[in-house]
mmCIF file of N, CA, C and O in Angstrom:
data_model
loop_
_atom_site.group_PDB
_atom_site.id
_atom_site.type_symbol
_atom_site.label_atom_id
_atom_site.label_comp_id
_atom_site.label_asym_id
_atom_site.label_seq_id
_atom_site.Cartn_x
_atom_site.Cartn_y
_atom_site.Cartn_z
ATOM 1 N N UNK D 680 6.064 -11.182 -8.689
ATOM 2 C CA UNK D 680 6.762 -10.080 -8.069
ATOM 3 C C UNK D 680 7.585 -9.355 -9.129
ATOM 4 O O UNK D 680 8.156 -9.965 -10.012
ATOM 5 N N UNK D 681 7.642 -8.040 -8.988
ATOM 6 C CA UNK D 681 8.427 -7.243 -9.930
ATOM 7 C C UNK D 681 9.906 -7.522 -9.724
ATOM 8 O O UNK D 681 10.363 -7.734 -8.612
ATOM 9 N N UNK D 682 10.623 -7.514 -10.815
ATOM 10 C CA UNK D 682 12.074 -7.726 -10.699
ATOM 11 C C UNK D 682 12.744 -6.443 -10.229
ATOM 12 O O UNK D 682 12.248 -5.341 -10.461
ATOM 13 N N UNK D 683 13.847 -6.609 -9.537
ATOM 14 C CA UNK D 683 14.647 -5.471 -9.095
ATOM 15 C C UNK D 683 15.064 -4.685 -10.320
ATOM 16 O O UNK D 683 15.510 -5.249 -11.315
ATOM 17 N N UNK D 684 14.890 -3.370 -10.271
ATOM 18 C CA UNK D 684 15.274 -2.535 -11.407
ATOM 19 C C UNK D 684 16.169 -1.404 -10.917
ATOM 20 O O UNK D 684 16.069 -0.986 -9.763
ATOM 21 N N UNK D 685 17.018 -0.896 -11.777
ATOM 22 C CA UNK D 685 17.878 0.221 -11.371
ATOM 23 C C UNK D 685 17.045 1.476 -11.132
ATOM 24 O O UNK D 685 16.024 1.694 -11.775
ATOM 25 N N UNK D 686 17.483 2.315 -10.202
ATOM 26 C CA UNK D 686 16.808 3.580 -9.914
ATOM 27 C C UNK D 686 16.743 4.434 -11.174
ATOM 28 O O UNK D 686 15.789 5.178 -11.395
ATOM 29 N N UNK D 687 17.711 4.296 -12.036
ATOM 30 C CA UNK D 687 17.788 5.109 -13.253
ATOM 31 C C UNK D 687 16.852 4.637 -14.359
ATOM 32 O O UNK D 687 16.775 5.259 -15.417
ATOM 33 N N UNK D 688 16.103 3.538 -14.143
ATOM 34 C CA UNK D 688 15.219 2.975 -15.173
ATOM 35 C C UNK D 688 13.770 3.356 -14.904
ATOM 36 O O UNK D 688 13.205 2.993 -13.868
ATOM 37 N N UNK D 689 13.154 4.095 -15.818
ATOM 38 C CA UNK D 689 11.749 4.474 -15.696
ATOM 39 C C UNK D 689 10.855 3.297 -16.063
ATOM 40 O O UNK D 689 11.284 2.375 -16.774
ATOM 41 N N UNK D 690 9.600 3.329 -15.606
ATOM 42 C CA UNK D 690 8.656 2.270 -15.967
ATOM 43 C C UNK D 690 7.233 2.804 -15.897
ATOM 44 O O UNK D 690 6.970 3.817 -15.247
ATOM 45 N N UNK D 691 6.323 2.139 -16.582
ATOM 46 C CA UNK D 691 4.905 2.491 -16.566
ATOM 47 C C UNK D 691 4.118 1.257 -16.143
ATOM 48 O O UNK D 691 4.442 0.140 -16.554
ATOM 49 N N UNK D 692 3.089 1.474 -15.348
ATOM 50 C CA UNK D 692 2.261 0.372 -14.848
ATOM 51 C C UNK D 692 0.814 0.768 -15.099
ATOM 52 O O UNK D 692 0.236 1.565 -14.354
ATOM 53 N N UNK D 693 0.242 0.221 -16.154
ATOM 54 C CA UNK D 693 -1.051 0.648 -16.665
ATOM 55 C C UNK D 693 -2.091 -0.453 -16.519
ATOM 56 O O UNK D 693 -1.763 -1.617 -16.308
ATOM 57 N N UNK D 694 -3.349 -0.067 -16.619
ATOM 58 C CA UNK D 694 -4.479 -1.002 -16.580
ATOM 59 C C UNK D 694 -4.488 -1.842 -15.302
ATOM 60 O O UNK D 694 -4.833 -3.023 -15.318
ATOM 61 N N UNK D 695 -4.114 -1.226 -14.177
ATOM 62 C CA UNK D 695 -4.025 -1.970 -12.919
ATOM 63 C C UNK D 695 -5.382 -2.433 -12.409
ATOM 64 O O UNK D 695 -5.480 -3.470 -11.749
ATOM 65 N N UNK D 696 -6.443 -1.682 -12.723
ATOM 66 C CA UNK D 696 -7.775 -2.099 -12.278
ATOM 67 C C UNK D 696 -8.126 -3.460 -12.875
ATOM 68 O O UNK D 696 -8.661 -4.327 -12.192
ATOM 69 N N UNK D 697 -7.774 -3.667 -14.131
ATOM 70 C CA UNK D 697 -8.039 -4.961 -14.769
ATOM 71 C C UNK D 697 -7.018 -6.014 -14.353
ATOM 72 O O UNK D 697 -7.360 -7.178 -14.164
ATOM 73 N N UNK D 698 -5.763 -5.613 -14.201
ATOM 74 C CA UNK D 698 -4.702 -6.562 -13.884
ATOM 75 C C UNK D 698 -4.763 -7.043 -12.438
ATOM 76 O O UNK D 698 -4.321 -8.153 -12.130
ATOM 77 N N UNK D 699 -5.310 -6.212 -11.539
ATOM 78 C CA UNK D 699 -5.371 -6.563 -10.120
ATOM 79 C C UNK D 699 -6.769 -6.241 -9.604
ATOM 80 O O UNK D 699 -6.981 -5.258 -8.905
ATOM 81 N N UNK D 700 -7.747 -7.083 -9.950
ATOM 82 C CA UNK D 700 -9.117 -6.819 -9.508
ATOM 83 C C UNK D 700 -9.300 -7.155 -8.025
ATOM 84 O O UNK D 700 -8.505 -7.896 -7.443
ATOM 85 N N UNK D 701 -10.345 -6.604 -7.429
ATOM 86 C CA UNK D 701 -10.722 -6.999 -6.075
ATOM 87 C C UNK D 701 -11.274 -8.415 -6.161
ATOM 88 O O UNK D 701 -12.131 -8.709 -6.998
ATOM 89 N N UNK D 702 -10.761 -9.304 -5.327
ATOM 90 C CA UNK D 702 -11.193 -10.700 -5.296
ATOM 91 C C UNK D 702 -12.029 -10.915 -4.033
ATOM 92 O O UNK D 702 -11.629 -10.485 -2.947
ATOM 93 N N UNK D 703 -13.165 -11.579 -4.169
ATOM 94 C CA UNK D 703 -14.060 -11.807 -3.037
ATOM 95 C C UNK D 703 -13.321 -12.452 -1.876
ATOM 96 O O UNK D 703 -12.536 -13.392 -2.065
ATOM 97 N N UNK D 704 -13.534 -11.892 -0.673
ATOM 98 C CA UNK D 704 -12.991 -12.410 0.578
ATOM 99 C C UNK D 704 -11.471 -12.534 0.564
ATOM 100 O O UNK D 704 -10.908 -13.444 1.172
ATOM 101 N N UNK D 705 -10.785 -11.608 -0.127
ATOM 102 C CA UNK D 705 -9.330 -11.707 -0.258
ATOM 103 C C UNK D 705 -8.653 -10.355 -0.183
ATOM 104 O O UNK D 705 -9.251 -9.320 -0.448
ATOM 105 N N UNK D 706 -7.370 -10.420 0.142
ATOM 106 C CA UNK D 706 -6.442 -9.310 0.008
ATOM 107 C C UNK D 706 -5.427 -9.738 -1.041
ATOM 108 O O UNK D 706 -4.882 -10.833 -0.947
ATOM 109 N N UNK D 707 -5.217 -8.908 -2.055
ATOM 110 C CA UNK D 707 -4.243 -9.246 -3.089
ATOM 111 C C UNK D 707 -3.265 -8.081 -3.232
ATOM 112 O O UNK D 707 -3.562 -6.953 -2.848
ATOM 113 N N UNK D 708 -2.102 -8.377 -3.772
ATOM 114 C CA UNK D 708 -1.114 -7.318 -3.967
ATOM 115 C C UNK D 708 -0.246 -7.631 -5.170
ATOM 116 O O UNK D 708 -0.115 -8.779 -5.578
ATOM 117 N N UNK D 709 0.344 -6.562 -5.698
ATOM 118 C CA UNK D 709 1.291 -6.693 -6.803
ATOM 119 C C UNK D 709 2.388 -5.660 -6.601
ATOM 120 O O UNK D 709 2.103 -4.474 -6.441
ATOM 121 N N UNK D 710 3.639 -6.125 -6.602
ATOM 122 C CA UNK D 710 4.778 -5.221 -6.526
ATOM 123 C C UNK D 710 4.950 -4.604 -7.906
ATOM 124 O O UNK D 710 5.084 -5.314 -8.901
ATOM 125 N N UNK D 711 4.934 -3.277 -7.955
ATOM 126 C CA UNK D 711 5.049 -2.573 -9.230
ATOM 127 C C UNK D 711 6.474 -2.107 -9.496
ATOM 128 O O UNK D 711 6.946 -2.189 -10.626
ATOM 129 N N UNK D 712 7.130 -1.603 -8.466
ATOM 130 C CA UNK D 712 8.496 -1.101 -8.588
ATOM 131 C C UNK D 712 9.275 -1.561 -7.370
ATOM 132 O O UNK D 712 8.785 -1.475 -6.245
ATOM 133 N N UNK D 713 10.471 -2.042 -7.597
ATOM 134 C CA UNK D 713 11.377 -2.340 -6.495
ATOM 135 C C UNK D 713 12.796 -2.056 -6.960
ATOM 136 O O UNK D 713 13.223 -2.524 -8.005
ATOM 137 N N UNK D 714 13.467 -1.196 -6.190
ATOM 138 C CA UNK D 714 14.861 -0.884 -6.494
ATOM 139 C C UNK D 714 15.585 -0.585 -5.181
ATOM 140 O O UNK D 714 15.048 -0.840 -4.112
ATOM 141 N N UNK D 715 16.772 -0.051 -5.265
ATOM 142 C CA UNK D 715 17.599 0.143 -4.070
ATOM 143 C C UNK D 715 17.053 1.175 -3.096
ATOM 144 O O UNK D 715 17.469 1.199 -1.940
ATOM 145 N N UNK D 716 16.133 2.049 -3.523
ATOM 146 C CA UNK D 716 15.639 3.098 -2.631
ATOM 147 C C UNK D 716 14.125 3.106 -2.437
ATOM 148 O O UNK D 716 13.625 3.729 -1.509
ATOM 149 N N UNK D 717 13.384 2.414 -3.301
ATOM 150 C CA UNK D 717 11.929 2.512 -3.270
ATOM 151 C C UNK D 717 11.268 1.190 -3.638
ATOM 152 O O UNK D 717 11.797 0.414 -4.424
ATOM 153 N N UNK D 718 10.088 1.006 -3.052
ATOM 154 C CA UNK D 718 9.251 -0.147 -3.409
ATOM 155 C C UNK D 718 7.822 0.372 -3.477
ATOM 156 O O UNK D 718 7.351 1.028 -2.544
ATOM 157 N N UNK D 719 7.116 0.092 -4.572
ATOM 158 C CA UNK D 719 5.726 0.498 -4.740
ATOM 159 C C UNK D 719 4.887 -0.762 -4.927
ATOM 160 O O UNK D 719 5.192 -1.597 -5.783
ATOM 161 N N UNK D 720 3.853 -0.874 -4.112
ATOM 162 C CA UNK D 720 2.991 -2.050 -4.134
ATOM 163 C C UNK D 720 1.539 -1.582 -4.209
ATOM 164 O O UNK D 720 1.152 -0.655 -3.501
ATOM 165 N N UNK D 721 0.737 -2.209 -5.064
ATOM 166 C CA UNK D 721 -0.691 -1.927 -5.076
ATOM 167 C C UNK D 721 -1.405 -3.112 -4.436
ATOM 168 O O UNK D 721 -1.076 -4.279 -4.693
ATOM 169 N N UNK D 722 -2.360 -2.800 -3.570
ATOM 170 C CA UNK D 722 -3.161 -3.800 -2.861
ATOM 171 C C UNK D 722 -4.617 -3.626 -3.237
ATOM 172 O O UNK D 722 -5.070 -2.512 -3.496
ATOM 173 N N UNK D 723 -5.358 -4.727 -3.200
ATOM 174 C CA UNK D 723 -6.818 -4.671 -3.209
ATOM 175 C C UNK D 723 -7.304 -5.465 -2.002
ATOM 176 O O UNK D 723 -6.689 -6.462 -1.598
ATOM 177 N N UNK D 724 -8.397 -4.970 -1.427
ATOM 178 C CA UNK D 724 -9.014 -5.611 -0.269
ATOM 179 C C UNK D 724 -10.502 -5.719 -0.520
ATOM 180 O O UNK D 724 -11.123 -4.725 -0.917
ATOM 181 N N UNK D 725 -11.076 -6.867 -0.271
ATOM 182 C CA UNK D 725 -12.527 -6.958 -0.269
ATOM 183 C C UNK D 725 -13.016 -6.385 1.060
ATOM 184 O O UNK D 725 -12.251 -6.295 2.035
ATOM 185 N N UNK D 726 -14.272 -5.999 1.114
ATOM 186 C CA UNK D 726 -14.849 -5.471 2.353
ATOM 187 C C UNK D 726 -14.633 -6.464 3.483
ATOM 188 O O UNK D 726 -14.817 -7.677 3.299
ATOM 189 N N UNK D 727 -14.200 -5.964 4.629
ATOM 190 C CA UNK D 727 -13.974 -6.807 5.799
ATOM 191 C C UNK D 727 -12.569 -7.358 5.918
ATOM 192 O O UNK D 727 -12.181 -7.853 6.973
ATOM 193 N N UNK D 728 -11.776 -7.265 4.855
ATOM 194 C CA UNK D 728 -10.396 -7.746 4.925
ATOM 195 C C UNK D 728 -9.558 -6.794 5.773
ATOM 196 O O UNK D 728 -9.893 -5.616 5.908
ATOM 197 N N UNK D 729 -8.462 -7.310 6.338
ATOM 198 C CA UNK D 729 -7.646 -6.484 7.222
ATOM 199 C C UNK D 729 -6.187 -6.868 7.143
ATOM 200 O O UNK D 729 -5.842 -7.960 6.687
ATOM 201 N N UNK D 730 -5.352 -5.950 7.589
ATOM 202 C CA UNK D 730 -3.945 -6.233 7.854
ATOM 203 C C UNK D 730 -3.752 -5.972 9.339
ATOM 204 O O UNK D 730 -4.104 -4.895 9.839
ATOM 205 N N UNK D 731 -3.205 -6.953 10.047
ATOM 206 C CA UNK D 731 -2.988 -6.805 11.480
ATOM 207 C C UNK D 731 -1.823 -5.857 11.745
ATOM 208 O O UNK D 731 -1.019 -5.572 10.857
ATOM 209 N N UNK D 732 -1.741 -5.392 12.963
ATOM 210 C CA UNK D 732 -0.731 -4.405 13.334
ATOM 211 C C UNK D 732 0.680 -4.912 13.035
ATOM 212 O O UNK D 732 1.016 -6.051 13.346
ATOM 213 N N UNK D 733 1.471 -4.026 12.425
ATOM 214 C CA UNK D 733 2.853 -4.338 12.083
ATOM 215 C C UNK D 733 3.618 -3.031 11.916
ATOM 216 O O UNK D 733 3.033 -1.948 12.012
ATOM 217 N N UNK D 734 4.918 -3.120 11.673
ATOM 218 C CA UNK D 734 5.757 -1.942 11.467
ATOM 219 C C UNK D 734 6.618 -2.143 10.227
ATOM 220 O O UNK D 734 6.729 -3.259 9.713
ATOM 221 N N UNK D 735 7.241 -1.060 9.779
ATOM 222 C CA UNK D 735 8.198 -1.109 8.671
ATOM 223 C C UNK D 735 9.390 -0.247 9.042
ATOM 224 O O UNK D 735 9.216 0.846 9.584
ATOM 225 N N UNK D 736 10.593 -0.713 8.725
ATOM 226 C CA UNK D 736 11.763 0.123 8.988
ATOM 227 C C UNK D 736 11.891 1.282 7.989
ATOM 228 O O UNK D 736 12.690 2.182 8.183
ATOM 229 N N UNK D 737 11.084 1.244 6.933
ATOM 230 C CA UNK D 737 11.123 2.276 5.898
ATOM 231 C C UNK D 737 10.082 3.357 6.168
ATOM 232 O O UNK D 737 9.086 3.123 6.843
ATOM 233 N N UNK D 738 10.271 4.537 5.587
ATOM 234 C CA UNK D 738 9.222 5.555 5.532
ATOM 235 C C UNK D 738 8.185 5.058 4.527
ATOM 236 O O UNK D 738 8.540 4.479 3.493
ATOM 237 N N UNK D 739 6.900 5.256 4.839
ATOM 238 C CA UNK D 739 5.835 4.701 4.005
ATOM 239 C C UNK D 739 4.782 5.772 3.731
ATOM 240 O O UNK D 739 4.351 6.479 4.646
ATOM 241 N N UNK D 740 4.355 5.878 2.473
ATOM 242 C CA UNK D 740 3.198 6.688 2.108
ATOM 243 C C UNK D 740 2.128 5.731 1.603
ATOM 244 O O UNK D 740 2.405 4.861 0.773
ATOM 245 N N UNK D 741 0.930 5.884 2.141
ATOM 246 C CA UNK D 741 -0.209 5.046 1.770
ATOM 247 C C UNK D 741 -1.253 5.940 1.126
ATOM 248 O O UNK D 741 -1.651 6.948 1.716
ATOM 249 N N UNK D 742 -1.684 5.598 -0.093
ATOM 250 C CA UNK D 742 -2.789 6.324 -0.708
ATOM 251 C C UNK D 742 -3.925 5.354 -0.975
ATOM 252 O O UNK D 742 -3.737 4.332 -1.652
ATOM 253 N N UNK D 743 -5.085 5.678 -0.434
ATOM 254 C CA UNK D 743 -6.276 4.896 -0.729
ATOM 255 C C UNK D 743 -6.823 5.414 -2.055
ATOM 256 O O UNK D 743 -7.315 6.537 -2.139
ATOM 257 N N UNK D 744 -6.695 4.626 -3.083
ATOM 258 C CA UNK D 744 -7.125 5.023 -4.421
ATOM 259 C C UNK D 744 -8.644 5.049 -4.485
ATOM 260 O O UNK D 744 -9.243 5.997 -5.007
ATOM 261 N N UNK D 745 -9.280 3.999 -3.942
ATOM 262 C CA UNK D 745 -10.738 3.946 -3.939
ATOM 263 C C UNK D 745 -11.219 3.097 -2.772
ATOM 264 O O UNK D 745 -10.527 2.193 -2.313
ATOM 265 N N UNK D 746 -12.404 3.417 -2.295
ATOM 266 C CA UNK D 746 -13.018 2.669 -1.201
ATOM 267 C C UNK D 746 -12.958 3.427 0.109
ATOM 268 O O UNK D 746 -12.610 4.611 0.153
ATOM 269 N N UNK D 747 -13.317 2.708 1.180
ATOM 270 C CA UNK D 747 -13.256 3.271 2.528
ATOM 271 C C UNK D 747 -12.594 2.248 3.441
ATOM 272 O O UNK D 747 -12.892 1.049 3.371
ATOM 273 N N UNK D 748 -11.699 2.730 4.293
ATOM 274 C CA UNK D 748 -11.050 1.850 5.263
ATOM 275 C C UNK D 748 -10.756 2.615 6.542
ATOM 276 O O UNK D 748 -10.703 3.844 6.551
ATOM 277 N N UNK D 749 -10.568 1.858 7.604
ATOM 278 C CA UNK D 749 -10.089 2.404 8.868
ATOM 279 C C UNK D 749 -8.615 2.042 8.974
ATOM 280 O O UNK D 749 -8.259 0.871 8.926
ATOM 281 N N UNK D 750 -7.758 3.054 9.095
ATOM 282 C CA UNK D 750 -6.315 2.858 9.106
ATOM 283 C C UNK D 750 -5.801 3.390 10.436
ATOM 284 O O UNK D 750 -5.971 4.570 10.748
ATOM 285 N N UNK D 751 -5.199 2.518 11.226
ATOM 286 C CA UNK D 751 -4.721 2.894 12.553
ATOM 287 C C UNK D 751 -3.212 3.066 12.532
ATOM 288 O O UNK D 751 -2.492 2.193 12.042
ATOM 289 N N UNK D 752 -2.746 4.214 13.053
ATOM 290 C CA UNK D 752 -1.315 4.517 13.140
ATOM 291 C C UNK D 752 -0.995 4.835 14.592
ATOM 292 O O UNK D 752 -1.581 5.761 15.167
ATOM 293 N N UNK D 753 -0.098 4.056 15.179
ATOM 294 C CA UNK D 753 0.315 4.271 16.572
ATOM 295 C C UNK D 753 -0.882 4.479 17.489
ATOM 296 O O UNK D 753 -0.903 5.373 18.332
ATOM 297 N N UNK D 754 -1.921 3.647 17.298
ATOM 298 C CA UNK D 754 -3.088 3.670 18.171
ATOM 299 C C UNK D 754 -4.164 4.671 17.808
ATOM 300 O O UNK D 754 -5.235 4.677 18.418
ATOM 301 N N UNK D 755 -3.936 5.519 16.816
ATOM 302 C CA UNK D 755 -4.936 6.503 16.398
ATOM 303 C C UNK D 755 -5.585 6.034 15.103
ATOM 304 O O UNK D 755 -4.898 5.808 14.100
ATOM 305 N N UNK D 756 -6.921 5.887 15.122
ATOM 306 C CA UNK D 756 -7.643 5.417 13.949
ATOM 307 C C UNK D 756 -8.036 6.584 13.050
ATOM 308 O O UNK D 756 -8.488 7.620 13.528
ATOM 309 N N UNK D 757 -7.856 6.388 11.734
ATOM 310 C CA UNK D 757 -8.211 7.383 10.730
ATOM 311 C C UNK D 757 -9.198 6.748 9.754
ATOM 312 O O UNK D 757 -8.960 5.640 9.263
ATOM 313 N N UNK D 758 -10.300 7.461 9.466
ATOM 314 C CA UNK D 758 -11.265 7.008 8.459
ATOM 315 C C UNK D 758 -10.778 7.535 7.116
ATOM 316 O O UNK D 758 -10.699 8.747 6.906
ATOM 317 N N UNK D 759 -10.412 6.628 6.216
ATOM 318 C CA UNK D 759 -9.880 7.025 4.907
ATOM 319 C C UNK D 759 -10.927 6.810 3.821
ATOM 320 O O UNK D 759 -11.690 5.845 3.862
ATOM 321 N N UNK D 760 -10.935 7.721 2.835
ATOM 322 C CA UNK D 760 -11.786 7.604 1.657
ATOM 323 C C UNK D 760 -10.963 7.810 0.402
ATOM 324 O O UNK D 760 -9.738 8.005 0.469
ATOM 325 N N UNK D 761 -11.627 7.808 -0.727
ATOM 326 C CA UNK D 761 -10.967 7.934 -2.030
ATOM 327 C C UNK D 761 -9.918 9.047 -2.040
ATOM 328 O O UNK D 761 -10.228 10.202 -1.727
ATOM 329 N N UNK D 762 -8.688 8.700 -2.400
ATOM 330 C CA UNK D 762 -7.629 9.673 -2.588
ATOM 331 C C UNK D 762 -6.874 10.078 -1.336
ATOM 332 O O UNK D 762 -5.860 10.772 -1.432
ATOM 333 N N UNK D 763 -7.339 9.693 -0.148
ATOM 334 C CA UNK D 763 -6.663 10.090 1.088
ATOM 335 C C UNK D 763 -5.274 9.462 1.184
ATOM 336 O O UNK D 763 -5.033 8.363 0.678
ATOM 337 N N UNK D 764 -4.372 10.184 1.872
ATOM 338 C CA UNK D 764 -2.983 9.744 2.019
ATOM 339 C C UNK D 764 -2.585 9.801 3.485
ATOM 340 O O UNK D 764 -2.937 10.753 4.198
ATOM 341 N N UNK D 765 -1.859 8.798 3.928
ATOM 342 C CA UNK D 765 -1.264 8.772 5.261
ATOM 343 C C UNK D 765 0.228 8.528 5.096
ATOM 344 O O UNK D 765 0.641 7.668 4.311
ATOM 345 N N UNK D 766 1.019 9.302 5.835
ATOM 346 C CA UNK D 766 2.469 9.090 5.883
ATOM 347 C C UNK D 766 2.803 8.383 7.183
ATOM 348 O O UNK D 766 2.318 8.750 8.258
ATOM 349 N N UNK D 767 3.652 7.352 7.094
ATOM 350 C CA UNK D 767 4.106 6.592 8.257
ATOM 351 C C UNK D 767 5.598 6.808 8.428
ATOM 352 O O UNK D 767 6.387 6.515 7.522
ATOM 353 N N UNK D 768 5.984 7.306 9.582
ATOM 354 C CA UNK D 768 7.397 7.423 9.895
ATOM 355 C C UNK D 768 7.981 6.024 10.065
ATOM 356 O O UNK D 768 7.250 5.080 10.417
ATOM 357 N N UNK D 769 9.256 5.839 9.810
ATOM 358 C CA UNK D 769 9.858 4.517 10.014
ATOM 359 C C UNK D 769 9.575 4.006 11.433
ATOM 360 O O UNK D 769 9.673 4.756 12.403
ATOM 361 N N UNK D 770 9.144 2.757 11.516
ATOM 362 C CA UNK D 770 8.870 2.124 12.797
ATOM 363 C C UNK D 770 7.482 2.359 13.351
ATOM 364 O O UNK D 770 7.126 1.789 14.390
ATOM 365 N N UNK D 771 6.653 3.185 12.692
ATOM 366 C CA UNK D 771 5.294 3.438 13.180
ATOM 367 C C UNK D 771 4.456 2.162 13.066
ATOM 368 O O UNK D 771 4.449 1.518 12.016
ATOM 369 N N UNK D 772 3.747 1.816 14.132
ATOM 370 C CA UNK D 772 2.886 0.634 14.054
ATOM 371 C C UNK D 772 1.597 1.034 13.335
ATOM 372 O O UNK D 772 1.093 2.153 13.499
ATOM 373 N N UNK D 773 1.091 0.125 12.515
ATOM 374 C CA UNK D 773 -0.107 0.424 11.744
ATOM 375 C C UNK D 773 -0.874 -0.856 11.409
ATOM 376 O O UNK D 773 -0.304 -1.947 11.397
ATOM 377 N N UNK D 774 -2.178 -0.675 11.165
ATOM 378 C CA UNK D 774 -3.075 -1.771 10.811
ATOM 379 C C UNK D 774 -4.230 -1.160 10.023
ATOM 380 O O UNK D 774 -4.426 0.059 10.041
ATOM 381 N N UNK D 775 -5.002 -2.003 9.342
ATOM 382 C CA UNK D 775 -6.151 -1.482 8.609
ATOM 383 C C UNK D 775 -7.265 -2.502 8.535
ATOM 384 O O UNK D 775 -7.031 -3.708 8.641
ATOM 385 N N UNK D 776 -8.479 -1.963 8.337
ATOM 386 C CA UNK D 776 -9.667 -2.770 8.072
ATOM 387 C C UNK D 776 -10.400 -2.109 6.918
ATOM 388 O O UNK D 776 -10.723 -0.916 6.975
ATOM 389 N N UNK D 777 -10.668 -2.872 5.862
ATOM 390 C CA UNK D 777 -11.403 -2.358 4.706
ATOM 391 C C UNK D 777 -12.896 -2.366 5.034
ATOM 392 O O UNK D 777 -13.454 -3.416 5.351
ATOM 393 N N UNK D 778 -13.534 -1.201 4.966
ATOM 394 C CA UNK D 778 -14.977 -1.116 5.192
ATOM 395 C C UNK D 778 -15.750 -1.459 3.929
ATOM 396 O O UNK D 778 -16.873 -1.942 4.003
ATOM 397 N N UNK D 779 -15.160 -1.144 2.770
ATOM 398 C CA UNK D 779 -15.731 -1.490 1.470
ATOM 399 C C UNK D 779 -14.602 -2.120 0.656
ATOM 400 O O UNK D 779 -13.453 -2.137 1.094
ATOM 401 N N UNK D 780 -14.901 -2.591 -0.527
ATOM 402 C CA UNK D 780 -13.836 -3.037 -1.431
ATOM 403 C C UNK D 780 -12.915 -1.842 -1.667
ATOM 404 O O UNK D 780 -13.389 -0.718 -1.869
ATOM 405 N N UNK D 781 -11.605 -2.068 -1.584
ATOM 406 C CA UNK D 781 -10.628 -0.972 -1.644
ATOM 407 C C UNK D 781 -9.471 -1.298 -2.579
ATOM 408 O O UNK D 781 -9.125 -2.453 -2.775
ATOM 409 N N UNK D 782 -8.872 -0.211 -3.066
ATOM 410 C CA UNK D 782 -7.618 -0.276 -3.814
ATOM 411 C C UNK D 782 -6.677 0.734 -3.165
ATOM 412 O O UNK D 782 -7.034 1.892 -2.989
ATOM 413 N N UNK D 783 -5.482 0.271 -2.784
ATOM 414 C CA UNK D 783 -4.535 1.095 -2.045
ATOM 415 C C UNK D 783 -3.152 0.960 -2.664
ATOM 416 O O UNK D 783 -2.747 -0.136 -3.053
ATOM 417 N N UNK D 784 -2.444 2.085 -2.761
ATOM 418 C CA UNK D 784 -1.062 2.064 -3.226
ATOM 419 C C UNK D 784 -0.150 2.423 -2.056
ATOM 420 O O UNK D 784 -0.406 3.378 -1.335
ATOM 421 N N UNK D 785 0.888 1.631 -1.897
ATOM 422 C CA UNK D 785 1.845 1.789 -0.810
ATOM 423 C C UNK D 785 3.209 2.090 -1.420
ATOM 424 O O UNK D 785 3.652 1.385 -2.325
ATOM 425 N N UNK D 786 3.848 3.161 -0.952
ATOM 426 C CA UNK D 786 5.182 3.523 -1.411
ATOM 427 C C UNK D 786 6.112 3.488 -0.207
ATOM 428 O O UNK D 786 5.902 4.217 0.755
ATOM 429 N N UNK D 787 7.115 2.622 -0.257
ATOM 430 C CA UNK D 787 8.105 2.507 0.824
ATOM 431 C C UNK D 787 9.413 3.078 0.314
ATOM 432 O O UNK D 787 9.871 2.729 -0.777
ATOM 433 N N UNK D 788 10.021 3.936 1.135
ATOM 434 C CA UNK D 788 11.252 4.601 0.756
ATOM 435 C C UNK D 788 12.294 4.348 1.831
ATOM 436 O O UNK D 788 12.020 4.516 3.025
ATOM 437 N N UNK D 789 13.496 3.954 1.425
ATOM 438 C CA UNK D 789 14.568 3.783 2.385
ATOM 439 C C UNK D 789 14.957 5.138 2.935
ATOM 440 O O UNK D 789 15.048 6.124 2.211
ATOM 441 N N UNK D 790 15.175 5.171 4.225
ATOM 442 C CA UNK D 790 15.543 6.403 4.914
ATOM 443 C C UNK D 790 17.040 6.599 4.817
ATOM 444 O O UNK D 790 17.822 5.669 5.079
ATOM 445 N N UNK D 791 17.451 7.786 4.416
ATOM 446 C CA UNK D 791 18.880 8.098 4.337
ATOM 447 C C UNK D 791 19.398 8.343 5.741
ATOM 448 O O UNK D 791 18.770 9.022 6.538
ATOM 449 N N UNK D 792 20.539 7.765 6.048
ATOM 450 C CA UNK D 792 21.116 7.974 7.391
ATOM 451 C C UNK D 792 22.403 8.748 7.300
ATOM 452 O O UNK D 792 23.004 8.906 6.296
#
C-alpha cells in the first residue's frame, strides 16, 4: 500500500502495466496516491472477475484504461470500453463485471462540506 503523502508532494507512477499485470482468475489492486483529500488506486481484473455492489462516502471517478466491463450505478448498467469514464456521486451504489481482462483507475476525492 502507498504511504500517506502530503497534498503538496508530487509523485510519478510509471510502468504500471508491468508492475501490476492482469493475473489469471484474479482481481488485483495497487494504491498509487493517498493523502488527506484524494486516493488513486489502479485495479486489474481477469475476464469474469467482479466487484459486488457497494458504496463509497467519497466522490469517485472511474476510468477504464483498457478492456470491456459492465459497470452498474444505482441499478443502471453501463457497457464500458477503453478510456470510458464514470463519475459516482458520494453514496452511489455500484458494482462491476469484467467481460475481458481489464485495467481500471479509480480516483476517490473527499467531498468538501
